[in-house]
Coordinates of C-alpha atoms and ligand atoms in Angstrom, one line a residue:
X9 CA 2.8 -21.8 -8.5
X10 CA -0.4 -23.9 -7.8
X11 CA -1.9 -22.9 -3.8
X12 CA -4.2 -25.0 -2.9
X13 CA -4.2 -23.6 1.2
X14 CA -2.9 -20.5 2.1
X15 CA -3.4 -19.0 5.9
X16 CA -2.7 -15.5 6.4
X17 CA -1.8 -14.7 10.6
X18 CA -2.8 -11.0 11.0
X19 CA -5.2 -8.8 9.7
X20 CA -4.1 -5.6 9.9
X21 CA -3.6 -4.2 6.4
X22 CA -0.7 -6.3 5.1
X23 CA -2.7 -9.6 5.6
X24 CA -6.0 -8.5 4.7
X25 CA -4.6 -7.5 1.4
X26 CA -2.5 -10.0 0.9
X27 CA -5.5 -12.4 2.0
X28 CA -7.9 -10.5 -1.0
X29 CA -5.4 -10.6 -3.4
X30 CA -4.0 -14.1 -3.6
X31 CA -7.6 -15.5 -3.4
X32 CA -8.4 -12.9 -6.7
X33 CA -5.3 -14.7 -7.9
X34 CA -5.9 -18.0 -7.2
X35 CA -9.5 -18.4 -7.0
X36 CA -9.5 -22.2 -6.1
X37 CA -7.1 -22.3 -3.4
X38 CA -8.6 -21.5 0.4
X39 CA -7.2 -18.6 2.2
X40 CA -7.6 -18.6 6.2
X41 CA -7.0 -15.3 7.6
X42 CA -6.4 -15.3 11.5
X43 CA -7.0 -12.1 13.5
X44 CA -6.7 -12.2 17.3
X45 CA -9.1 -9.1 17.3
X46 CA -12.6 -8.5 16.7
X47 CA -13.4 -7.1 13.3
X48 CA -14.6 -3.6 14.7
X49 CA -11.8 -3.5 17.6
X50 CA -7.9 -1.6 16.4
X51 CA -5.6 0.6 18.0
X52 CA -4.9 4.1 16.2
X53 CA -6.5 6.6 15.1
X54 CA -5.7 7.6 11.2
X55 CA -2.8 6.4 8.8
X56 CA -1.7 8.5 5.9
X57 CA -1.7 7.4 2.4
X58 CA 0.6 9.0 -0.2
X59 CA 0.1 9.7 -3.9
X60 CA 2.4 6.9 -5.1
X61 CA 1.0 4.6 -2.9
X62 CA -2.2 5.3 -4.6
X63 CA -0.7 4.5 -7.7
X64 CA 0.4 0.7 -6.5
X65 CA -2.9 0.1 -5.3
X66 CA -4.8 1.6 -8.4
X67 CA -3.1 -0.7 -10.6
X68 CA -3.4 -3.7 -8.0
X69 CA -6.9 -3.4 -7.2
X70 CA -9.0 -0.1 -8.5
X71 CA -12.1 -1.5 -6.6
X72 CA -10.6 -1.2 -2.9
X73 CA -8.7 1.7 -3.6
X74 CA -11.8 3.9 -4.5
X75 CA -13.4 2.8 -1.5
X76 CA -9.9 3.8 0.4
X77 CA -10.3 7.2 -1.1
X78 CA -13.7 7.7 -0.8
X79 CA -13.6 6.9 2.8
X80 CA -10.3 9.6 3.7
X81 CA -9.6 12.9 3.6
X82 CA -7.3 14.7 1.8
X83 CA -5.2 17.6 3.4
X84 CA -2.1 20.1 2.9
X85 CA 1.0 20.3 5.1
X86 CA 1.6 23.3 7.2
X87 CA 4.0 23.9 9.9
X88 CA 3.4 26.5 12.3
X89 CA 6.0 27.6 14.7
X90 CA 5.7 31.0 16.9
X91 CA 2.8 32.3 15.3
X92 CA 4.8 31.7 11.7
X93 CA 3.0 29.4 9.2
X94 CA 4.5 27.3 6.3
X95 CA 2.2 25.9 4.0
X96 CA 2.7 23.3 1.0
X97 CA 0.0 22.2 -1.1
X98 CA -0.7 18.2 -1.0
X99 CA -2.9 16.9 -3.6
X100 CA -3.3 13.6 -3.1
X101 CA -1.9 12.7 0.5
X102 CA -5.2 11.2 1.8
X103 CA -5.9 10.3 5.4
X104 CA -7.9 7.5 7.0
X105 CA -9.4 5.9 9.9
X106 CA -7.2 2.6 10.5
X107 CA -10.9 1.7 11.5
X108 CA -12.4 2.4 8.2
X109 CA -9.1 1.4 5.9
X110 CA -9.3 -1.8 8.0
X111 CA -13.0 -2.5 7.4
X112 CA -12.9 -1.6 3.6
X113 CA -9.9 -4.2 3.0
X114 CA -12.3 -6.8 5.2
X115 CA -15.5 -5.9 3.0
X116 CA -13.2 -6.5 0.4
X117 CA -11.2 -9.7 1.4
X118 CA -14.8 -11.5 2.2
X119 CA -15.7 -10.3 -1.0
X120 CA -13.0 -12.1 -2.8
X121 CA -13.7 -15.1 -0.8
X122 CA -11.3 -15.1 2.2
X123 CA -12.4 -17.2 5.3
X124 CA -12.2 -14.4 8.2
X125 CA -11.8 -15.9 11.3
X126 CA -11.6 -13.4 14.6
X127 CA -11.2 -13.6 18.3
X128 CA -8.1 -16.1 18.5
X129 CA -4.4 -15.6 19.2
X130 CA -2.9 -18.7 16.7
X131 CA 0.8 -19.2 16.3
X132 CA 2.2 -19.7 12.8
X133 CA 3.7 -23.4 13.9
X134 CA 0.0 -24.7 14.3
X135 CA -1.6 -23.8 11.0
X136 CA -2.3 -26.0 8.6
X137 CA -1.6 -24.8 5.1
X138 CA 1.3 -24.8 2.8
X139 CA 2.2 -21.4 2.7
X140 CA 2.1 -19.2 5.7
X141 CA 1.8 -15.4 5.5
X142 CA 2.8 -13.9 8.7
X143 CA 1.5 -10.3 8.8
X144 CA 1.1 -10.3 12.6
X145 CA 2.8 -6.6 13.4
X146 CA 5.7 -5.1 14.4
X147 CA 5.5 -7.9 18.0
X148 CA 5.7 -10.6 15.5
X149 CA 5.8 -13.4 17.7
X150 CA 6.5 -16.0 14.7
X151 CA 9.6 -13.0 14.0
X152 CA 10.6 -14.2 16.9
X153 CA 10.1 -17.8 16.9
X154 CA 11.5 -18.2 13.4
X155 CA 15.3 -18.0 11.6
X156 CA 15.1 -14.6 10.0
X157 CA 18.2 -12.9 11.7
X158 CA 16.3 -10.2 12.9
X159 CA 17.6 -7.2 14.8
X160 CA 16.0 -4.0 16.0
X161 CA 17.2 -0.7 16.8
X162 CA 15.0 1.5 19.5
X163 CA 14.9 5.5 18.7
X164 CA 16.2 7.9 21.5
X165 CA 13.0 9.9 21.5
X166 CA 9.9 9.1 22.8
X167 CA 6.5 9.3 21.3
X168 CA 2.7 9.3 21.9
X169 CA -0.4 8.5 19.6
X170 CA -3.7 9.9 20.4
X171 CA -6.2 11.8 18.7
X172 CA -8.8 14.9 18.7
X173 CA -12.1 14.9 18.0
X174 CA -12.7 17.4 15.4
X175 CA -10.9 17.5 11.6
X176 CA -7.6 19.9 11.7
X177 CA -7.6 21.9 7.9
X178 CA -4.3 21.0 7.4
X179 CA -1.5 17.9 8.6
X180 CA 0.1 20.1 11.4
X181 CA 3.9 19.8 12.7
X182 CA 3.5 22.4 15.6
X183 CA 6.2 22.7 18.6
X184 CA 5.1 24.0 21.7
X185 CA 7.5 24.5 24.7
X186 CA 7.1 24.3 28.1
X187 CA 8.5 24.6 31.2
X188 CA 9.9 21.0 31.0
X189 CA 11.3 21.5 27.4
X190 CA 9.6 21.1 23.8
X191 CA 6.6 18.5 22.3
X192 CA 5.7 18.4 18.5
X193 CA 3.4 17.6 17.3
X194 CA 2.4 16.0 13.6
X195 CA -0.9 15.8 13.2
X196 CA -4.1 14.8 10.4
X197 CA -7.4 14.9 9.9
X198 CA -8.7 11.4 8.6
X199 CA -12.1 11.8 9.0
X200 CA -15.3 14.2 8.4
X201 CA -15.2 18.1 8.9
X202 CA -14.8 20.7 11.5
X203 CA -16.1 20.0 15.0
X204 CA -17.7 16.3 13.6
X205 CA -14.3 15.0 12.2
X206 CA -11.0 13.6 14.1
X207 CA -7.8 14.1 13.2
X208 CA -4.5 11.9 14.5
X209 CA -2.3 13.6 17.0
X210 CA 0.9 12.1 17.2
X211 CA 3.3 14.1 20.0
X212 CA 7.0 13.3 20.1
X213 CA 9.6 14.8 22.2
X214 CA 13.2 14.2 23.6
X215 CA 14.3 12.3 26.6
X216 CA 15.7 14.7 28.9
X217 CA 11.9 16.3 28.7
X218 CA 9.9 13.3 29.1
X219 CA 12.0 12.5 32.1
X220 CA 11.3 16.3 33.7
X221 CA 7.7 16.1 33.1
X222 CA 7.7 13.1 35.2
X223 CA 6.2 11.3 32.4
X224 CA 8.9 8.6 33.0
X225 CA 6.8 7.9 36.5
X226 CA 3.6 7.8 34.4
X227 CA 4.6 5.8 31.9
X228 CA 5.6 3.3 34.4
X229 CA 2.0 3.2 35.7
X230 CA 0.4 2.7 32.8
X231 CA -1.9 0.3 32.1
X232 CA -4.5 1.3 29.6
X233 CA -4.0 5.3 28.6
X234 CA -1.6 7.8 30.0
X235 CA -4.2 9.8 31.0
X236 CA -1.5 12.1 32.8
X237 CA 0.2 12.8 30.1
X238 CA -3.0 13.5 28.0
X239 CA -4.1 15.9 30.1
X240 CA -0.7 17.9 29.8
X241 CA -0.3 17.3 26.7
X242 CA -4.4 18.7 26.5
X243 CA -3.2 22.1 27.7
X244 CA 0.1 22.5 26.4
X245 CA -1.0 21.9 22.7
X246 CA -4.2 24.0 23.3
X247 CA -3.8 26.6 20.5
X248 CA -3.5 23.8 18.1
X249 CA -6.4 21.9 19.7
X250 CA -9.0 24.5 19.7
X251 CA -10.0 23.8 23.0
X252 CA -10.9 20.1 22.2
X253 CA -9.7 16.9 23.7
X254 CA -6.5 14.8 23.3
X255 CA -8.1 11.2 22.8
X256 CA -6.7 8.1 24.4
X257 CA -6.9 4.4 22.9
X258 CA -4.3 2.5 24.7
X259 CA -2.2 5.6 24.4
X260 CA 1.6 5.7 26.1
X261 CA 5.2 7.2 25.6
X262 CA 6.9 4.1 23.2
X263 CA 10.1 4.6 21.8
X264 CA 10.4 3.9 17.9
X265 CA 11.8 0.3 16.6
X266 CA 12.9 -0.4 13.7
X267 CA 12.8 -3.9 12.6
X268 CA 15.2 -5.2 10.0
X269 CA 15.3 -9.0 9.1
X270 CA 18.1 -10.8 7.2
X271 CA 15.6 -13.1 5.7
X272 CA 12.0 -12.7 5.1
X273 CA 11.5 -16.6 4.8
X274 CA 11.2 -19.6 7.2
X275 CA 10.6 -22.9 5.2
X276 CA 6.5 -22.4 4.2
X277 CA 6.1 -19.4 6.6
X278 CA 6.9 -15.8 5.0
X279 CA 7.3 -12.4 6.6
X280 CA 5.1 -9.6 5.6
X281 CA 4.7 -6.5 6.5
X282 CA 6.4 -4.4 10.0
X283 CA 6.5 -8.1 11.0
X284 CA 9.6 -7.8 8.7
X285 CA 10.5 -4.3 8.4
X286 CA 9.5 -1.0 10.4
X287 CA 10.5 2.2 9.0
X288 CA 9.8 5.5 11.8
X289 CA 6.8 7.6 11.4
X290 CA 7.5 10.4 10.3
X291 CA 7.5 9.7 6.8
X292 CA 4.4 7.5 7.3
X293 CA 5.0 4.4 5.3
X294 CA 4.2 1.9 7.5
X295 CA 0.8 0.8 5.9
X296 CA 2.2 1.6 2.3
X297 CA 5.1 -0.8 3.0
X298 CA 2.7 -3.1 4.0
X299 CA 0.5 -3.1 1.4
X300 CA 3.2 -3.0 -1.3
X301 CA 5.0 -6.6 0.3
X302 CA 1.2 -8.0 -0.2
X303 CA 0.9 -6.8 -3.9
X304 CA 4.8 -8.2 -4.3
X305 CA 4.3 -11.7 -2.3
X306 CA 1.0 -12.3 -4.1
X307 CA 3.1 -11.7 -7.6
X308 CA 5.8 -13.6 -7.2
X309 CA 3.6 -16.5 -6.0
X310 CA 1.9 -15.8 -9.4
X311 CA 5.0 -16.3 -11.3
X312 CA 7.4 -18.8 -9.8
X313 CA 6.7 -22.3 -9.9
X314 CA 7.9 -23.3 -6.3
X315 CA 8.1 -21.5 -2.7
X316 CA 11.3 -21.2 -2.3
X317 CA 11.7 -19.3 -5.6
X318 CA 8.4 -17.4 -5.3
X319 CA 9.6 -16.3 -1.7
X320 CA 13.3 -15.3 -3.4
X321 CA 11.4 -13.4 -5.7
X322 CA 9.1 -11.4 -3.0
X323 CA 12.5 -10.4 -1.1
X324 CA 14.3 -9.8 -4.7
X325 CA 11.7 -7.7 -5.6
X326 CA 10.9 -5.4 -2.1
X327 CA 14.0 -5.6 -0.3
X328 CA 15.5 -2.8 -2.3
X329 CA 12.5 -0.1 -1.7
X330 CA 11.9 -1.2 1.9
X331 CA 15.5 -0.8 2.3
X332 CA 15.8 3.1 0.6
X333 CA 12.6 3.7 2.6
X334 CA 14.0 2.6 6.0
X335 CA 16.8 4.5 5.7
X336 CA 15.2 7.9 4.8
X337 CA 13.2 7.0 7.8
X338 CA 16.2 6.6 10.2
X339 CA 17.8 9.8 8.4
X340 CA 14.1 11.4 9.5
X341 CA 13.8 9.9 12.9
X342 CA 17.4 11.8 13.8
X343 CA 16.1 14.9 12.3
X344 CA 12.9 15.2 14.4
X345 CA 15.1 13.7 17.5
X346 CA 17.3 17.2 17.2
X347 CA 14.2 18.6 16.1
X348 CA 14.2 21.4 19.3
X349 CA 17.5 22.7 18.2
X350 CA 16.2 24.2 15.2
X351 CA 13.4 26.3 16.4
X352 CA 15.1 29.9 16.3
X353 CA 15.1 29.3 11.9
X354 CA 12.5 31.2 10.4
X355 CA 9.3 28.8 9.9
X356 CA 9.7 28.8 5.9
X357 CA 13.5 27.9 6.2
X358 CA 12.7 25.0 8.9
X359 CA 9.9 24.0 6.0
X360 CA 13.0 23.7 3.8
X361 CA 15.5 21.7 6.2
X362 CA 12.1 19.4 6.8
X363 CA 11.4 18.6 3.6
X364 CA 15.6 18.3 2.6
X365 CA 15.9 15.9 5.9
X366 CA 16.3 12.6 4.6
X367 CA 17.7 14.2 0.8
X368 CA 15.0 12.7 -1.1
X369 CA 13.0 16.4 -2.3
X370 CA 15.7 18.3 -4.6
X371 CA 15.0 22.4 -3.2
X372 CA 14.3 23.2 -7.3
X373 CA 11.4 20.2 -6.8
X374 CA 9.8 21.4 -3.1
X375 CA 10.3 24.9 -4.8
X376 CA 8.2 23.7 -7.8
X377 CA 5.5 22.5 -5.3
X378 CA 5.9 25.2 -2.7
X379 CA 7.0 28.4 -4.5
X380 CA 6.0 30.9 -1.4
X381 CA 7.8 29.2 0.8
X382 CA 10.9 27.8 -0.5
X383 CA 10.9 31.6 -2.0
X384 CA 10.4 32.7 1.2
X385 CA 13.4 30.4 2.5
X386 CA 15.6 31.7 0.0
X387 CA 14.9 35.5 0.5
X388 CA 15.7 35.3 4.4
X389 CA 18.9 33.3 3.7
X390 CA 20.3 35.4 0.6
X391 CA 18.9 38.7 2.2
X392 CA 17.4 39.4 -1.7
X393 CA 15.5 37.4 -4.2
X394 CA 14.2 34.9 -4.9
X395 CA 16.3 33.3 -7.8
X396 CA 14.1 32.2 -10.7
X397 CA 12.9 28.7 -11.2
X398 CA 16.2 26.7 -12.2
X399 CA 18.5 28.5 -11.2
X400 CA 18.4 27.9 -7.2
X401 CA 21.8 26.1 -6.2
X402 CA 23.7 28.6 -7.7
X403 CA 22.1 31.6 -6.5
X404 CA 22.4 30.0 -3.0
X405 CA 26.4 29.1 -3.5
X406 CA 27.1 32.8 -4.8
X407 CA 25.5 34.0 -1.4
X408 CA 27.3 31.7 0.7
X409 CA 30.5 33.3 2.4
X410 CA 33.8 31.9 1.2
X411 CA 35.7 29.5 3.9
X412 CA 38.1 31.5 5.8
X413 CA 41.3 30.4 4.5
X414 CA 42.4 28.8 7.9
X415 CA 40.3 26.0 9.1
X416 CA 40.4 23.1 11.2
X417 CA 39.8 19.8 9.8
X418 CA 38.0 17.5 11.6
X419 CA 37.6 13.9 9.4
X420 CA 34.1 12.6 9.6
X421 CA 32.8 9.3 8.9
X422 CA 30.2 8.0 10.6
X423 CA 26.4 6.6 10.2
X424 CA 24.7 8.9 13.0
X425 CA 25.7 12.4 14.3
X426 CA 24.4 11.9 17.2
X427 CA 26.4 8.9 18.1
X428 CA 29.0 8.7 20.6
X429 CA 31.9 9.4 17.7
X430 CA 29.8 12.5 17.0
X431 CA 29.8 13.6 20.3
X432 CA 33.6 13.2 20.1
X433 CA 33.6 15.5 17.1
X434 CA 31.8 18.2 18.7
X435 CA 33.7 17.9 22.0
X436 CA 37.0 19.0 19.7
X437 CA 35.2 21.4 17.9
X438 CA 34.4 23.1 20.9
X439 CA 38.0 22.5 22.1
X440 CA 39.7 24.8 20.0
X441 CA 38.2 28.2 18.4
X442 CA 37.9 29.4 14.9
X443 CA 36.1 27.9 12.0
X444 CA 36.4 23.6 11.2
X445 CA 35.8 21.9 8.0
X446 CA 34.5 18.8 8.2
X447 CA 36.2 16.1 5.7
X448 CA 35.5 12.4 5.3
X449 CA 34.1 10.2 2.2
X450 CA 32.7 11.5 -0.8
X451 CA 29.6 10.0 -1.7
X452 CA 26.5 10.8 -1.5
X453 CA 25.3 9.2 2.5
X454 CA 28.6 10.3 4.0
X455 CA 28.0 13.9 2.8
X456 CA 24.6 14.0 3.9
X457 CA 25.5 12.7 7.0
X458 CA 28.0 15.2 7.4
X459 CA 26.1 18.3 6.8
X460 CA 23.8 16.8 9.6
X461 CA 26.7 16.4 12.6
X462 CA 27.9 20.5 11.0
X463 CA 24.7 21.4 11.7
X464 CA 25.3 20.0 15.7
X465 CA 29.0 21.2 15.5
X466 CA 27.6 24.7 14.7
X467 CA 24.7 24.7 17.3
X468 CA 26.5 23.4 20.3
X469 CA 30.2 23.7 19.8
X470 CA 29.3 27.8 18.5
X471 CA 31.9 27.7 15.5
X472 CA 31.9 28.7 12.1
X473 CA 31.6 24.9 10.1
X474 CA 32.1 24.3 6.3
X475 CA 31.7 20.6 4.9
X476 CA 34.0 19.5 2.3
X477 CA 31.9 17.3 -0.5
X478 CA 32.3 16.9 -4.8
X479 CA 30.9 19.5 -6.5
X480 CA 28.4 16.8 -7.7
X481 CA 26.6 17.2 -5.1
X482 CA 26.0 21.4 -5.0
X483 CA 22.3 20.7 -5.2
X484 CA 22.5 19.0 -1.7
X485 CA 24.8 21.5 -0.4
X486 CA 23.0 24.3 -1.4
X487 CA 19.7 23.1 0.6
X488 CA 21.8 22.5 4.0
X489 CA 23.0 25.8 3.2
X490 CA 19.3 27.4 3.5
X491 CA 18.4 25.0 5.9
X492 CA 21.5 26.4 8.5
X493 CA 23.1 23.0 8.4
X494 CA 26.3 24.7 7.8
X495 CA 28.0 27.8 7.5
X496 CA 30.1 27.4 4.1
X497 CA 30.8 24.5 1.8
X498 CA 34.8 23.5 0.4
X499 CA 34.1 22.2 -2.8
X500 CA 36.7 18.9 -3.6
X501 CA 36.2 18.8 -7.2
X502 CA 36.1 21.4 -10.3
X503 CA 32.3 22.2 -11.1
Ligands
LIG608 C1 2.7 6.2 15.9 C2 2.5 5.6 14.6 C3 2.0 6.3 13.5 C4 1.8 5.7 12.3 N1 1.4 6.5 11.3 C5 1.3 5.9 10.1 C6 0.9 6.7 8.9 O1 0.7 7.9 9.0 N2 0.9 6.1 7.7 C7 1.1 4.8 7.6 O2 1.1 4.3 6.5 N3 1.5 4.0 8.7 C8 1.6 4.6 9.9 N4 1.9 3.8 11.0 C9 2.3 2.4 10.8 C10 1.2 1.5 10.6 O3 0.2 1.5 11.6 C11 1.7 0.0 10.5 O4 3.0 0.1 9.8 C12 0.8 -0.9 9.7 O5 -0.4 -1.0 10.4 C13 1.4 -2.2 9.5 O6 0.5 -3.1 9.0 P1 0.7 -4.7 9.2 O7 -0.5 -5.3 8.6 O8 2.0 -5.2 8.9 O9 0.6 -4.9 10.8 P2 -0.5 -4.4 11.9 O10 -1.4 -3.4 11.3 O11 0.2 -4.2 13.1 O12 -1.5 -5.7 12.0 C14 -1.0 -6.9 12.6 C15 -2.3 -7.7 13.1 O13 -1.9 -9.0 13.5 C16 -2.7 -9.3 14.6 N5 -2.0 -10.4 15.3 C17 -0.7 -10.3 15.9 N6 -0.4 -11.5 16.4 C18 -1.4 -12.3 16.2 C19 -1.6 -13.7 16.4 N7 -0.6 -14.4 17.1 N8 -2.7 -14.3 16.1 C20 -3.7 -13.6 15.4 N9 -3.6 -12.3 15.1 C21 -2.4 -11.6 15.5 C22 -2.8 -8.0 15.4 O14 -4.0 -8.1 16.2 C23 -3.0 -7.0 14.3 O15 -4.3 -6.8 13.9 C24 2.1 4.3 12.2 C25 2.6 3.6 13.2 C26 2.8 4.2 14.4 C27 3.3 3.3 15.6

C-alpha cells in the first residue's frame, strides 16, 4: 500500500527496526519514531541472538546485522552443577549489549531516514499519522487502552536481572543452594574479554525461597535496585562470579508475564512486538520475536493494498511462530520453576532433560551437537554404552524396565502439572502404593505434558510411574526416559 506517514511509539528493537525498514521500503513516506528515553539511557544488560534469528535478519537487512555481530560475542552453553560441567558447543548464539544492539538499529534507522525523536512519553491516540506502530514494551499502555482482547498470565517464580562486570567463557545455568533454598542462575557474556567484558546474570528462583530470604520485605522497599538482594545474591553465586560484582540497573525480583492478545490491530494503530506477545526467558526470544513482527508488518504493508488487509496479513503471517514459540516458552518456564527438584541427576543427564524441556531438540539431534554429553547421559542411564549415532531411542527403550504387570491408572489431561488438578494427581498417587500409569490423550502436547506431571508423581508421591503414549512418539519417550521423567513407558500402539 502507498504510506505517506507512519509513527512508530517505542524504540526499543521492534520499533527501531520496524522504523528503518519501512522507510527502506517506502522511501517517500515520513516515519516518526517516539521514544520516551534518551538515546544512550536502557534497562538490561545483554540479549541473546540465535542462529536462525541471524538468518531473518541477514536476508532482511545484511548491513545492520554485520554491525549486530560485529558488536556481540559469541559463546557455548555449559551447565555446571556440584562441581559437574556439561558443555554444548554454540556456533552462532551471539550476545549483545541491549545498549549497543539498540544504538546500532538507531545509527541505522537515522541512516535510512527515520525522524528520531527522544525524551517524551506520547500516547498512540495523539499521533498524527495513518498507520501507528505500537512497539512500546511489554507495559503497553496503548495494549491497554486499545480492543485487542488481551490477557496475561504471571509465572510462579520469581526472577532478577543484573549483571557482572567481566566476560563469563561460556552462557552459564549454575544452581547454588543456600540456607533459604536454591537460585540459578543463566548467564552470558555480551561484551569484551575477561576482566574488561560484562556478561548478563539473570537469577531465578522459587517462591517459598524468595519469601525465606526475606526478599519479599526487600522487594517491597524497592525503589531503584535491590541492593539487598544483590549483595546475597554477590556471595551466594561467588564461585561463578570470580569474586566480581552483581550489577544493578533498576534491578528487582519480577515475576514473568506473558502477554497474549486476540488481535494485533486497532483501526490505524498495530501491535508489535512484547507489546503484543511475551514469551519467558529462558528460551530468549524476546528481541527475535520482536524483530521478526517488524520484518513481517513492514512486508505485508509492502504487499497489500489497504490496512486492514496489510494488518490481516502481518497476524496471518506471525501469529503461528509467535504462537509455537510461546508455548515452548511456557513448557520452559514450568521446567525451570521445578527446576530445584532435579538437582540429584547427574549434570550431563539434567543437560539432556534441559535441552528435551519444551520437546523441540530430538536427543539423536542434541546428540549430533553434543556427542560427550548426551553420550555421557546415555552411559549413566543404560549403565553401558553409548549406542551409535541413530540408533538412540531404541537402545534407551531396550534398557528401560518393563511395567510391572499391576499398575494404577491415574487419567491425565491437563495443560500444567503443576496446577491444582496436578496437585490432585499426586495427592492419589501418594494415597495408595505400588507403581501408577498415567493415561489420558494421545497426541503429541498431552503426552509431553504428561511425562512432565510423572516426573512430579515420581519425585514427591515416591512411586514407580510409567506414561502410556503411541508408539509414535518413542523418540519423546525415550528422552524423558534419560532425563528421569519417568520410570517406564506403556506403549498404546504396535511399533
Ligand atoms: C529478564 C529478561 C531477559 C531477557 N533476555 C532476553 C534474551 O536473552 N534475548 C532476547 O532476545 N530477549 C530477551 N529479553 C526480552 C527483550 O528484552 C524484549 O523482549 C525486547 O526488548 C522487546 O522489544 P520491544 O521493542 O518489543 O520492546 P522494548 O525493548 O521493551 O521497547 C519498548 C520501548 O518503548 C518505549 N516506550 C514505552 N511506552 C512509551 C510511550 N508511551 N512513549 C514513548 N516511548 C515509550 C520504552 O521506553 C522502550 O524503549 C529478556 C527480557 C527479560 C525481562
Amino acid at each position: 500500500m502507498d504510506l505517506h506517514r507512519v509513527a512508530v511509539l517505542g524504540g526499543g528493537p521492534g520499533g527501531l527496526y520496524a522504523a528503518r525498514l519501512l522507510k527502506l521500503a517506502n522511501p517517500g513516506c515520513e516515519v516518526v519514531l517516539h521514544e520516551q528515553g534518551e538515546p544512550d539511557t536502557t534497562f538490561g544488560f545483554g540479549v541473546g541472538l540465535a542462529a536462525g534469528t541471524q538468518r531473518k535478519l541477514e536476508a532482511a537487512d545484511p548491513d545492520t546485522l554485520r554491525e549486530i555481530v560485529a558488536a556481540g560475542l559469541r559463546h557455548d552453553m555449559t551447565m555446571t552443577v556440584d562441581g559437574g560441567i556439561a558443555r554444548v558447543r554454540n556456533d552462532r548464539l551471539v550476545g549483545i549489549a541491549r545498549t549497543e544492539l539498540l544504538a546500532v538499529l538507531q545509527r541505522h534507522a537515522e541512516k535510512a531516514g527515520v525522524d528520531l525523536r527522544f525524551g517524551d512519553r506520547r500516547a498512540a491516540a495523539d499521533l498524527d499519522a495513518e498507520v501507528v506502530v505500537a512497539a512500546d514494551g511489554v507495559g503497553s499502555a496503548t495494549r491497554e487502552a486499545g480492543d485487542f482482547g488481551a490477557s496475561i498470565d504471571v509465572g510462579r517464580g520469581l526472577y532478577l536481572w543484573c549483571g557482572t562486570d567481566f566476560a563469563l567463557d561460556d552462557a552459564v545455568f549454575a544452581p547454588v543452594r543456600t540456607e533459604h533454598g536454591v537460585f540459578v542462575t543463566h548467564a552470558y557474556p555480551y561484551s569484551g574479554a575477561g576482566a574488561t567484558g560484562t556478561s548478563t546474570f539473570l537469577i531465578e528462583t522459587d517462591e517459598a525461597t524468595w519469601r525465606r530470604a526475606g526478599f519479599d520485605a526487600t522487594t517491597d522497599a524497592t525503589d531503584a535496585s535491590d541492593d539487598t538482594s544483590l549483595r546475597y545474591l554477590q556471595d551466594a553465586f561467588a564461585g561463578t562470579l570470580r569474586g566480581h560484582r552483581l550489577i544493578g540497573n533498576r534491578t528487582r525480583w519480577l515475576r514473568f508475564r506473558t502477554v497474549r492478545c486476540d488481535r494485533w490491530s486497532d483501526g490505524r494503530t498495530v501491535l508489535l512486538g512484547d507489546a503484543a506477545h511475551t514469551a519467558h526467558f529462558s528460551i530468549g526470544s524476546g528481541t527475535k520475536l520482536a524483530m521478526e513482527d517488524a520484518i513481517g508488518l513492514v512486508d505485508a504493508l509492502r504487499e497489500e493494498p489497504d490496512r486492514a488487509a496489510a494488518f490481516a496479513r502481518y497476524e496471518r503471517v506471525r501469529r503461528p511462530s509467535v504462537e509455537r514459540l510461546q508455548e515452548l516458552a511456557r513448557r520452559s518456564r514450568l521446567w525451570w520453576e521445578s527446576f530445584p527438584d532435579r538437582l540429584d541427576l547427574p549434570v550431563e543427564r539434567l543437560m539432556v532433560a534441559y535441552m528435551s524441556r519444551a520437546g523441540n531438540v530430538p536427543l539423536e539431534r542434541f546428540a549430533s551437537t553434543a556427542p560427550d554429553v548426551v553420550a555421557a547421559a546415555l552411559t549413566q542411564y543404560g549403565g553401558d554404552g553409548p549406542p551409535p549415532a541413530g540408533a538412540i531411542t531404541d537402545w534407551v527403550l531396550d534398557r528401560t524396565r518393563p511395567a510391572p504387570a499391576a499398575m494404577r491408572e491415574l487419567h491425565a489431561d491437563l495443560d500444567d502439572p503443576w496446577s491444582p488438578e496436578g496437585d490432585a494427581i499426586v495427592a492419589r498417587a501418594a494415597a495408595g502404593t505400588g507403581a501408577v500409569v498415567l493415561t489420558g490423550a494421545a497426541d503429541r502436547p498431552a503426552v509431553l505434558t504428561r511425562t512432565d506431571l510423572a516426573e512430579r508423581v515420581r519425585r514427591e508421591a515416591g512411586v514407580q510411574v510409567a506414561v502410556a503414549a503411541p508408539a509414535a512418539l518413542r523418540d519423546d519417550l525415550a528422552a524423558a526416559l534419560v532425563s528421569g521423567r519417568m520410570d517406564h513407558i506403556v506403549l498404546t500402539e504396535e511399533r
